[in-house]
Amino acid sequence: MARIAGVDIPGRKHLWISLQYIYGIGPHVAKEICRKAELSPEMITDNLGDAELKRIREVLDGDYKVEGDLRREIQMNVKRLMDLGCYRGLRHRRGLPVRGQRTHTNARTRKGPRKGVMSRKK
């Protein structure tokens, strides 16, 4: 099992699939990384040598922001919006949908489980 950017990528899968286990890498970027590292995307990850892994790491370090750095940047962007007090920041702060979705119904992912009406004690 290879370790790239602090993540153990699975061994018995194609390289471009395995790279997607790293936060911030999707299918398109994974194939682009393979192309820049001059590796076949269909190559099985277990068959990678040390030199090939080094090339992948160099491409990632040079061109892409992944894992911890990317998470930190996203977190700082959200914090900046909240500090500004803009509409999007307020929506983040209240845990409501940010991008204009309706909240009368739906939006359960952001709002959490339903809070039913409390019945009166007798």
Tab-separated table of C-alpha atoms in Angstrom:
chain	number	residue	atom	x	y	z
A	1	MET	CA	0.000	0.000	0.000
A	2	ALA	CA	1.535	3.287	-1.141
A	3	ARG	CA	1.438	6.450	0.959
A	4	ILE	CA	1.028	9.752	-0.861
A	5	ALA	CA	0.268	13.127	0.793
A	6	GLY	CA	-0.276	11.410	4.139
A	7	VAL	CA	-2.929	9.033	2.759
A	8	ASP	CA	-2.618	5.281	2.244
A	9	ILE	CA	-3.906	4.736	-1.268
A	10	PRO	CA	-5.337	1.280	-2.063
A	11	GLY	CA	-3.068	-1.099	-3.926
A	12	ARG	CA	-5.250	-3.310	-6.086
A	13	LYS	CA	-6.898	-0.546	-8.080
A	14	HIS	CA	-5.980	1.492	-11.134
A	15	LEU	CA	-3.723	4.433	-10.366
A	16	TRP	CA	-6.240	7.103	-11.373
A	17	ILE	CA	-8.863	5.532	-9.083
A	18	SER	CA	-6.425	5.237	-6.170
A	19	LEU	CA	-5.365	8.877	-6.426
A	20	GLN	CA	-8.981	9.923	-5.807
A	21	TYR	CA	-8.678	8.732	-2.193
A	22	ILE	CA	-6.651	11.904	-1.560
A	23	TYR	CA	-8.800	14.868	-0.498
A	24	GLY	CA	-8.986	17.415	-3.300
A	25	ILE	CA	-8.376	15.019	-6.203
A	26	GLY	CA	-11.217	13.965	-8.479
A	27	PRO	CA	-11.278	11.891	-11.670
A	28	HIS	CA	-10.132	14.654	-14.021
A	29	VAL	CA	-7.277	15.834	-11.800
A	30	ALA	CA	-6.179	12.232	-11.137
A	31	LYS	CA	-5.773	11.580	-14.870
A	32	GLU	CA	-3.985	14.907	-15.261
A	33	ILE	CA	-1.525	13.939	-12.506
A	34	CYS	CA	-0.848	10.621	-14.258
A	35	ARG	CA	-0.193	12.465	-17.523
A	36	LYS	CA	2.205	14.963	-15.880
A	37	ALA	CA	4.051	12.155	-14.064
A	38	GLU	CA	4.240	10.245	-17.376
A	39	LEU	CA	2.455	7.181	-15.981
A	40	SER	CA	-0.398	5.121	-17.369
A	41	PRO	CA	-3.665	5.805	-15.499
A	42	GLU	CA	-4.583	2.121	-15.953
A	43	MET	CA	-1.478	0.942	-14.089
A	44	ILE	CA	-2.162	-1.016	-10.881
A	45	THR	CA	-1.008	0.913	-7.809
A	46	ASP	CA	0.782	-2.090	-6.249
A	47	ASN	CA	3.103	-2.210	-9.293
A	48	LEU	CA	4.442	1.320	-8.729
A	49	GLY	CA	8.126	1.627	-7.915
A	50	ASP	CA	9.790	4.169	-5.632
A	51	ALA	CA	10.820	6.378	-8.554
A	52	GLU	CA	7.262	6.488	-9.904
A	53	LEU	CA	5.830	7.330	-6.475
A	54	LYS	CA	8.407	10.095	-6.169
A	55	ARG	CA	7.303	11.558	-9.521
A	56	ILE	CA	3.659	11.565	-8.363
A	57	ARG	CA	4.627	13.286	-5.093
A	58	GLU	CA	6.624	15.936	-6.980
A	59	VAL	CA	3.673	16.687	-9.291
A	60	LEU	CA	1.321	16.962	-6.288
A	61	ASP	CA	3.685	19.184	-4.300
A	62	GLY	CA	4.392	21.466	-7.225
A	63	ASP	CA	0.996	21.956	-8.846
A	64	TYR	CA	-1.837	21.050	-6.472
A	65	LYS	CA	-3.111	21.915	-3.030
A	66	VAL	CA	-4.425	18.743	-1.373
A	67	GLU	CA	-5.301	17.269	2.043
A	68	GLY	CA	-4.410	19.483	5.021
A	69	ASP	CA	-3.496	22.628	3.069
A	70	LEU	CA	-6.728	22.502	1.060
A	71	ARG	CA	-8.878	21.827	4.138
A	72	ARG	CA	-7.193	24.724	5.956
A	73	GLU	CA	-7.739	27.095	3.023
A	74	ILE	CA	-11.442	26.193	2.755
A	75	GLN	CA	-11.878	26.591	6.510
A	76	MET	CA	-10.192	30.017	6.396
A	77	ASN	CA	-12.435	31.117	3.500
A	78	VAL	CA	-15.570	30.176	5.446
A	79	LYS	CA	-14.233	31.877	8.586
A	80	ARG	CA	-13.516	35.034	6.566
A	81	LEU	CA	-17.115	35.100	5.302
A	82	MET	CA	-18.420	34.659	8.842
A	83	ASP	CA	-16.184	37.445	10.196
A	84	LEU	CA	-17.307	39.810	7.451
A	85	GLY	CA	-20.915	39.220	8.416
A	86	CYS	CA	-22.038	38.908	4.808
A	87	TYR	CA	-25.119	36.896	3.903
A	88	ARG	CA	-23.166	33.740	3.075
A	89	GLY	CA	-21.258	34.046	6.336
A	90	LEU	CA	-24.497	34.347	8.325
A	91	ARG	CA	-25.888	31.255	6.603
A	92	HIS	CA	-22.716	29.312	7.502
A	93	ARG	CA	-22.940	30.549	11.099
A	94	ARG	CA	-26.589	29.462	11.433
A	95	GLY	CA	-26.009	26.120	9.733
A	96	LEU	CA	-28.454	26.800	6.905
A	97	PRO	CA	-28.025	26.289	3.142
A	98	VAL	CA	-25.657	28.888	1.689
A	99	ARG	CA	-26.460	28.799	-2.012
A	100	GLY	CA	-30.102	29.874	-2.144
A	101	GLN	CA	-31.852	26.551	-1.624
A	102	ARG	CA	-35.321	26.533	-0.051
A	103	THR	CA	-35.592	25.790	3.650
A	104	HIS	CA	-39.354	25.577	4.204
A	105	THR	CA	-39.109	21.909	3.343
A	106	ASN	CA	-35.974	19.875	2.685
A	107	ALA	CA	-32.518	21.199	3.749
A	108	ARG	CA	-32.342	18.406	6.345
A	109	THR	CA	-28.663	17.816	5.660
A	110	ARG	CA	-27.741	21.312	6.851
A	111	LYS	CA	-30.452	21.737	9.496
A	112	GLY	CA	-30.086	18.305	11.072
A	113	PRO	CA	-32.882	15.973	12.191
A	114	ARG	CA	-36.372	17.400	12.660
A	115	LYS	CA	-37.189	18.909	15.998
A	116	GLY	CA	-40.822	18.025	16.605
A	117	VAL	CA	-43.331	20.181	18.442
A	118	MET	CA	-43.055	19.452	22.153
A	119	SER	CA	-46.243	18.034	23.658
A	120	ARG	CA	-47.696	19.681	26.753
A	121	LYS	CA	-47.088	17.977	30.124
A	122	LYS	CA	-50.198	16.927	32.062
